[in-house]
PDB file of C-alpha atoms in Angstrom:
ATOM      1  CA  UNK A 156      44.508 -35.779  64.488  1.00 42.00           C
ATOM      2  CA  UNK A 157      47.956 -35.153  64.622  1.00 41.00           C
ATOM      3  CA  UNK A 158      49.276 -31.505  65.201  1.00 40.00           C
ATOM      4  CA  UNK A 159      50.198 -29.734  61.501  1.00 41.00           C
ATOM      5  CA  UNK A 160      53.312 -29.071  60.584  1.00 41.00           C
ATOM      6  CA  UNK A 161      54.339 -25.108  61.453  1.00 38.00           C
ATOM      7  CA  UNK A 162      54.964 -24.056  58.266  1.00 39.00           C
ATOM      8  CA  UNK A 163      52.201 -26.053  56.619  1.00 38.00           C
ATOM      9  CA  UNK A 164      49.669 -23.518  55.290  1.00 39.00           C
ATOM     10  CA  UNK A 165      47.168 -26.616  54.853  1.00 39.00           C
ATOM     11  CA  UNK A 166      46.500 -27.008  58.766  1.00 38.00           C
ATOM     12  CA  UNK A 167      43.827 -24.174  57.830  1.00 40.00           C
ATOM     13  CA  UNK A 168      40.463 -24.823  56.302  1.00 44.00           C
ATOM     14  CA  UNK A 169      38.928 -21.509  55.010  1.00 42.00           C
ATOM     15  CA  UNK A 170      36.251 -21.313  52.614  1.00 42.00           C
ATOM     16  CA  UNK A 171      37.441 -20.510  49.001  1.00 39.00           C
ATOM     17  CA  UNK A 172      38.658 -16.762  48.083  1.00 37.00           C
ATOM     18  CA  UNK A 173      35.836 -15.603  46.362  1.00 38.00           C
ATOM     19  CA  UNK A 174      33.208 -12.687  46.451  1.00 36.00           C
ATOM     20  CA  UNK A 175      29.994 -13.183  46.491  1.00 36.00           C
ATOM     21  CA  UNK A 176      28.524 -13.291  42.875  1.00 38.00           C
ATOM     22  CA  UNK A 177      26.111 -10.357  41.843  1.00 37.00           C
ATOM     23  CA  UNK A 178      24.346  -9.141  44.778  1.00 37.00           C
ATOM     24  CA  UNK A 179      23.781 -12.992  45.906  1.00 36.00           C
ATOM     25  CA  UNK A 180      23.647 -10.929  49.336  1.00 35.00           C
ATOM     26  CA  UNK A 181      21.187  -8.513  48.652  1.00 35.00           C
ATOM     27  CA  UNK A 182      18.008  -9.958  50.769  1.00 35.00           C
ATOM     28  CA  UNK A 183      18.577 -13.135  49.971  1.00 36.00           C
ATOM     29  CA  UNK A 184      17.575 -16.116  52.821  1.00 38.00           C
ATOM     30  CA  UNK A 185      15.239 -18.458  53.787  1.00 42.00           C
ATOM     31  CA  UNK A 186      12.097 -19.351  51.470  1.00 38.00           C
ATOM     32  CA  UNK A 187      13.064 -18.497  47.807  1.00 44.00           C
ATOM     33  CA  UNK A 188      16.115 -17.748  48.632  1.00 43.00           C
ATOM     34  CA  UNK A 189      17.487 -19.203  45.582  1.00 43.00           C
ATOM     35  CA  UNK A 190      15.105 -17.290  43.148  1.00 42.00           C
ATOM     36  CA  UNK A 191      16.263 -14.315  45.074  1.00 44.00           C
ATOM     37  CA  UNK A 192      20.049 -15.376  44.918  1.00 45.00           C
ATOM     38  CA  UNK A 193      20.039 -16.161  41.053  1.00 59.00           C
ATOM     39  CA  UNK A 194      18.358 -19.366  41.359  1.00 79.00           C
ATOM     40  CA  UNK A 195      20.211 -22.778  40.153  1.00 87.00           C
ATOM     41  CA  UNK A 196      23.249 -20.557  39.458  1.00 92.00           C
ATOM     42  CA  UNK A 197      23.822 -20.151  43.422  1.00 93.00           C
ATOM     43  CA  UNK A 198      23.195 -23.377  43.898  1.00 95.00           C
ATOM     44  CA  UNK A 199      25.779 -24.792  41.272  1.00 95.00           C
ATOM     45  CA  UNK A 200      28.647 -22.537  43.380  1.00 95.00           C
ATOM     46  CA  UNK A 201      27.216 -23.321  47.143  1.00 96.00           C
ATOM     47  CA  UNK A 202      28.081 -27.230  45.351  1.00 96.00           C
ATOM     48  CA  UNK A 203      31.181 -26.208  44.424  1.00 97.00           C
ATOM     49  CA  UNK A 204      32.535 -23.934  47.295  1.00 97.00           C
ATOM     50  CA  UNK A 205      31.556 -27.255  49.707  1.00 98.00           C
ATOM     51  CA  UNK A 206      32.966 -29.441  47.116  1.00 97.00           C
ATOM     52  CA  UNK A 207      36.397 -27.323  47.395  1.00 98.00           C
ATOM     53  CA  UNK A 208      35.911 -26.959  51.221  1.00 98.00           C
ATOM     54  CA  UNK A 209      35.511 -30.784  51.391  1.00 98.00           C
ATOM     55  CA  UNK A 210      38.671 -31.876  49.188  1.00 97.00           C
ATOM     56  CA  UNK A 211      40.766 -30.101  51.508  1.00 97.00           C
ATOM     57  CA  UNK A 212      39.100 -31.214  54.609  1.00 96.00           C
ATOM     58  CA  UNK A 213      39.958 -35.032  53.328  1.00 96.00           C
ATOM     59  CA  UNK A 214      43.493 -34.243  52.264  1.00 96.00           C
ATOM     60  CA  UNK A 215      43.964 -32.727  56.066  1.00 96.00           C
ATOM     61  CA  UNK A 216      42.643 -35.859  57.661  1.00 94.00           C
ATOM     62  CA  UNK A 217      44.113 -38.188  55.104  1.00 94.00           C
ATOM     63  CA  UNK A 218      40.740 -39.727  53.928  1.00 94.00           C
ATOM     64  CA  UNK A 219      40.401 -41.305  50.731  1.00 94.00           C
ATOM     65  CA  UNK A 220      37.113 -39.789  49.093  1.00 95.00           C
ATOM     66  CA  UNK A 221      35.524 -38.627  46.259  1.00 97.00           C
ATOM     67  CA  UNK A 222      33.107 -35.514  46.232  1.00 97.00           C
ATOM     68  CA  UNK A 223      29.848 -35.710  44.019  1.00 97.00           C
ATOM     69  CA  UNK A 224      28.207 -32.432  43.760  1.00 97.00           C
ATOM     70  CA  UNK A 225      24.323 -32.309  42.359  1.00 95.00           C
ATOM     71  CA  UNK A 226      21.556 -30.091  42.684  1.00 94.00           C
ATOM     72  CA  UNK A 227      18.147 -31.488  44.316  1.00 91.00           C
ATOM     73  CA  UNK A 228      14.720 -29.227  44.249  1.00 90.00           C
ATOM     74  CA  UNK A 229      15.972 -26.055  45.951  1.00 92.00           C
ATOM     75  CA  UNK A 230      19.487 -27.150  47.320  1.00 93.00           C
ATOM     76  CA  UNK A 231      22.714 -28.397  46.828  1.00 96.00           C
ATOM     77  CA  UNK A 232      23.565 -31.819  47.254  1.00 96.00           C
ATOM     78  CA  UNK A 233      27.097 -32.763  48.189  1.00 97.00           C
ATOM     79  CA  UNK A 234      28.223 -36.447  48.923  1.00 97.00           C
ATOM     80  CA  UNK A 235      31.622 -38.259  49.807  1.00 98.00           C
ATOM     81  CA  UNK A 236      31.391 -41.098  48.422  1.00 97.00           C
ATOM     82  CA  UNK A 237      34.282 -44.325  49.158  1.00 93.00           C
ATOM     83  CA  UNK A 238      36.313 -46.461  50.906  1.00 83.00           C
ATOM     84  CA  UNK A 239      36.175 -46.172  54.841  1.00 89.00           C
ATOM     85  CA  UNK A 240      34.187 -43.048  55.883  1.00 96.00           C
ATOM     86  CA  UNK A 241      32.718 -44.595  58.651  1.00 95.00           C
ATOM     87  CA  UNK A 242      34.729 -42.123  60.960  1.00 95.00           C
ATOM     88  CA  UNK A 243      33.052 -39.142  58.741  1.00 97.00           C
ATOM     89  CA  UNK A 244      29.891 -40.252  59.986  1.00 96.00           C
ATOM     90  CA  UNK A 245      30.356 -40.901  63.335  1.00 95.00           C
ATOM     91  CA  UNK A 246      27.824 -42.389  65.766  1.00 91.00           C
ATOM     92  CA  UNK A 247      24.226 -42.325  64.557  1.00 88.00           C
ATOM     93  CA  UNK A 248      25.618 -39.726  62.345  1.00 92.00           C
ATOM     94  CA  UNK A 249      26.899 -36.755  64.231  1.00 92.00           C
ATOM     95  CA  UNK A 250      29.948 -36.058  62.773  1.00 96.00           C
ATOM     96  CA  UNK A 251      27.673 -35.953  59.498  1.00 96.00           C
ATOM     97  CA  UNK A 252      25.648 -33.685  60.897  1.00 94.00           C
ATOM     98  CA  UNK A 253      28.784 -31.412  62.586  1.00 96.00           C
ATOM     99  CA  UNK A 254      30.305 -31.474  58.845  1.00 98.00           C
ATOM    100  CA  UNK A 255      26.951 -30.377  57.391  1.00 97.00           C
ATOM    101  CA  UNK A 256      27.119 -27.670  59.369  1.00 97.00           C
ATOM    102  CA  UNK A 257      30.709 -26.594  59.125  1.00 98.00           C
ATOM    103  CA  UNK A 258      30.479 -27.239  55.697  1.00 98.00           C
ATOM    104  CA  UNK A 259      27.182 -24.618  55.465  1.00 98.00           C
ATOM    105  CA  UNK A 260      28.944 -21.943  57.238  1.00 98.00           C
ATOM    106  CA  UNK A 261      32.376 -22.311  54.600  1.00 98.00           C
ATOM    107  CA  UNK A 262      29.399 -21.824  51.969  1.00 98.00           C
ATOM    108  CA  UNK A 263      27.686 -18.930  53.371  1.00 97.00           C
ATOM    109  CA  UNK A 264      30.782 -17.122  54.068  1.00 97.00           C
ATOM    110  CA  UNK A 265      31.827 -17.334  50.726  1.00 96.00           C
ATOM    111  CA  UNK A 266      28.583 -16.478  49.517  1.00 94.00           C
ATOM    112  CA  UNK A 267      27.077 -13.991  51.553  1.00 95.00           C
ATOM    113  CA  UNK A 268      23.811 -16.411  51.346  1.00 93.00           C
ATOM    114  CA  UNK A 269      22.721 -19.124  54.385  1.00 95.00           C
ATOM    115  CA  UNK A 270      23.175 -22.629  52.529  1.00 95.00           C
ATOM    116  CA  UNK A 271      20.804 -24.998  52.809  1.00 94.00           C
ATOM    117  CA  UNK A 272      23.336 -27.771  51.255  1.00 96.00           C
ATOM    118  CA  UNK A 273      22.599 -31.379  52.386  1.00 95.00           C
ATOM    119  CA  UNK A 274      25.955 -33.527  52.766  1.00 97.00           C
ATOM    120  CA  UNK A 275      25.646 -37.554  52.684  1.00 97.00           C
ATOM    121  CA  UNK A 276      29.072 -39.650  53.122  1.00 98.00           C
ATOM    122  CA  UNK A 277      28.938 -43.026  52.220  1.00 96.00           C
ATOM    123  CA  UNK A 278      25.595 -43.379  51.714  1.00 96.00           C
ATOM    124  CA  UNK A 279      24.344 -42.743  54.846  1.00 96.00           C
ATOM    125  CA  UNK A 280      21.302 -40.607  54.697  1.00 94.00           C
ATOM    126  CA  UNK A 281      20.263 -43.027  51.712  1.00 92.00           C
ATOM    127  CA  UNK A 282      20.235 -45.806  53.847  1.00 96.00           C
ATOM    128  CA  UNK A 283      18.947 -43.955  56.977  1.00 96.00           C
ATOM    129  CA  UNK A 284      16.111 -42.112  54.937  1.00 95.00           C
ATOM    130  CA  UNK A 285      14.720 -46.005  53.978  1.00 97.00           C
ATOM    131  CA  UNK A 286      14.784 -47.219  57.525  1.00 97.00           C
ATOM    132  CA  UNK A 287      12.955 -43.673  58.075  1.00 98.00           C
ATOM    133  CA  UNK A 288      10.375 -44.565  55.731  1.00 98.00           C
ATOM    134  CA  UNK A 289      10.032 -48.544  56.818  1.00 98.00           C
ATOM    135  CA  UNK A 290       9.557 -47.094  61.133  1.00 98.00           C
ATOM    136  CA  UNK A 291       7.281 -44.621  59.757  1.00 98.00           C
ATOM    137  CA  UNK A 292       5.092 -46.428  58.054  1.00 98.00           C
ATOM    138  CA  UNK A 293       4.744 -49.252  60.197  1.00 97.00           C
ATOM    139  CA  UNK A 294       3.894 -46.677  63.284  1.00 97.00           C
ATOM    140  CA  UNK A 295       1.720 -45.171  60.903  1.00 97.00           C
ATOM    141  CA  UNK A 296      -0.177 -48.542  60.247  1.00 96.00           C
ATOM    142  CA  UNK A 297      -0.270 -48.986  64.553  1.00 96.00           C
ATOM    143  CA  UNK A 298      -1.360 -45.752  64.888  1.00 97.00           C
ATOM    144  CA  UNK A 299      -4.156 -46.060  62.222  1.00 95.00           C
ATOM    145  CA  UNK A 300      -5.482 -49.500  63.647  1.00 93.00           C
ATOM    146  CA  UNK A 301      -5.494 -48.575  67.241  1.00 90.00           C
ATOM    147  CA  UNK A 302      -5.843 -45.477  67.289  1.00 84.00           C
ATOM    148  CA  UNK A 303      -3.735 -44.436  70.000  1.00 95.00           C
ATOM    149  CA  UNK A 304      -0.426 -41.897  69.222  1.00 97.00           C
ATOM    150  CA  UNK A 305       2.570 -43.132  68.838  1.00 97.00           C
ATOM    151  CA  UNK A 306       5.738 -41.013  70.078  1.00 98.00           C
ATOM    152  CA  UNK A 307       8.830 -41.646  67.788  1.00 98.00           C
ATOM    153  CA  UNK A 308      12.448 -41.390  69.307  1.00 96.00           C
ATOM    154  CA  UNK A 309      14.130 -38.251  69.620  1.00 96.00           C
ATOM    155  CA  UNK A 310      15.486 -37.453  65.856  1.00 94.00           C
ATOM    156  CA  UNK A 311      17.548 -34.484  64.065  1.00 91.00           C
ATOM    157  CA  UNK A 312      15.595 -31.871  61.448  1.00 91.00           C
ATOM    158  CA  UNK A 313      16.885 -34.310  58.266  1.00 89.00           C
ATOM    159  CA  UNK A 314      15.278 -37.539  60.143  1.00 95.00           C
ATOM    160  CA  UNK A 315      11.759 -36.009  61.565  1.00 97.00           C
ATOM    161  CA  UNK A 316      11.077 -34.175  57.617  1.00 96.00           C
ATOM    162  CA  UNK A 317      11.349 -37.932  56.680  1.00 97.00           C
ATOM    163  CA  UNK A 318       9.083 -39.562  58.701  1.00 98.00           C
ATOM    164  CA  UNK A 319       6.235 -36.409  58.298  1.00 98.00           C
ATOM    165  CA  UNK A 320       6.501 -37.119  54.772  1.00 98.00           C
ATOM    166  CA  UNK A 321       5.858 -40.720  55.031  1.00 98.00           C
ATOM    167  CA  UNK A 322       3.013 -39.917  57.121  1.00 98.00           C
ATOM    168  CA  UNK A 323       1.482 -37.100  55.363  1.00 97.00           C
ATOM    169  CA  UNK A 324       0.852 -39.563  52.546  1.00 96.00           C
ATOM    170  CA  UNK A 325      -1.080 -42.462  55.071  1.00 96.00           C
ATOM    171  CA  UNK A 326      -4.564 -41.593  55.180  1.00 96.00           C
ATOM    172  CA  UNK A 327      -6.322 -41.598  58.711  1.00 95.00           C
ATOM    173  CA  UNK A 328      -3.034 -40.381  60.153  1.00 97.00           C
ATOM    174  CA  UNK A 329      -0.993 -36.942  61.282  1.00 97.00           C
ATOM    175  CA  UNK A 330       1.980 -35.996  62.811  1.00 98.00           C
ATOM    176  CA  UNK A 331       3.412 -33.375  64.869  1.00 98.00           C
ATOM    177  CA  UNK A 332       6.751 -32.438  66.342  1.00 98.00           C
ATOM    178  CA  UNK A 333       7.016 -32.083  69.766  1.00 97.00           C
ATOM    179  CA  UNK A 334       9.917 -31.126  72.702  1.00 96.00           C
ATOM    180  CA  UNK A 335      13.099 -29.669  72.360  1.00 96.00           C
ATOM    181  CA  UNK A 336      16.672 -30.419  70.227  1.00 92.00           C
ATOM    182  CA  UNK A 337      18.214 -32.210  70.859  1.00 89.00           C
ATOM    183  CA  UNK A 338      15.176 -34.582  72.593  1.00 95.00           C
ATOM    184  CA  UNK A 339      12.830 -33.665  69.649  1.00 97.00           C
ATOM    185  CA  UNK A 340      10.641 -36.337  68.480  1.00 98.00           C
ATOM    186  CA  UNK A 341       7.888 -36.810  66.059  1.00 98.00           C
ATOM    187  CA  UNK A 342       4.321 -38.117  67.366  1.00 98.00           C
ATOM    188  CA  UNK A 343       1.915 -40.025  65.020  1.00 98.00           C
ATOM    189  CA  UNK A 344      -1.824 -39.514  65.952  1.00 97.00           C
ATOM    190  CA  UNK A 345      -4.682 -40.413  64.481  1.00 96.00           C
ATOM    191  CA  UNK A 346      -6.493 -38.086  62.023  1.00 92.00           C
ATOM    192  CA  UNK A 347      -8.924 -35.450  63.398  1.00 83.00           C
TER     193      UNK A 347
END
């Protein structure tokens, strides 16, 4: 990226100027932390303090992009969706994964609350969720007819909820994480 103008006040990304909304702070994090934080309402403004966060990142960078904002069971859903945002992805999606995170932190220091916002660009965890679901379910149906476990490749948080999902919902099979990030993997045994 090239260096920013001196006098250019946009070189800096800082979440937006605004307190935290009633008491959003008070106790509010992890499980029900949204029906602690005022519920949906929280929610709506983690979408739209990323949302903000975002536009400016993309003006900085130059990256043509438009931000959807949604809300999906007990977090915010933000996506970029567009032209080229392969770069915003990155390899096997870690820059995804390094602007989900940034992107959390501009939320909770705006809010006083730990976001649990999930950021897709381009499509990306669409498409990655249904190859998810298609490798899970096929070592699922190994795993069930031969009945020897299956270790999965090392995957991030997003990618190993995916696949115990699919295999919570296979009969005659389990899973379990094992190892540590960033070699974490899921294994698929066979039922007890």
């Amino acid at each position: 990226m090239p260096d920013a103008d001196e006098n250019s006040a946009d070189a800096v990304l800082e979440p937006a100027d605004e307190a935290p909304a009633g008491g959003a702070a008070d106790g509010a994090s992890g499980n029900g932390r949204a029906a602690a934080a005022g519920g949906t309402d929280l929610l709506v403004r983690e979408g739209d303090v990323a949302g903000d966060y975002l536009e400016r990142l993309l003006d900085i960078l130059d990256v043509d992009g438009d931000i959807d904002l949604d809300v999906e069971g007990d977090r915010a859903s933000v996506a970029i969706v567009g032209g080229d945002l392969d770069d915003l992805v990155g390899s096997d999606g870690a820059v995804l994964e390094a602007l989900q995170e940034l992107t959390r932190l501009a939320v909770a220091q705006s809010t006083g609350v730990r976001s649990r916002l999930m950021l897709d660009v381009g499509g990306y965890r669409a498409r990655r969720r249904a190859d998810l679901t298609s490798m899970a379910a096929e070592a699922a149906r190994r795993v069930a007819g031969g009945g020897q476990p299956e270790r999965l490749a090392p995957m991030n948080p997003f990618e190993r909820k995916v696949v115990h999902d699919v295999i919570a919902g296979v009969p005659g099979v389990r899973s379990e994480s094992e190892g540590e990030e960033p070699n974490r993997r899921v294994v698929v045994l066979p039922e007890r």
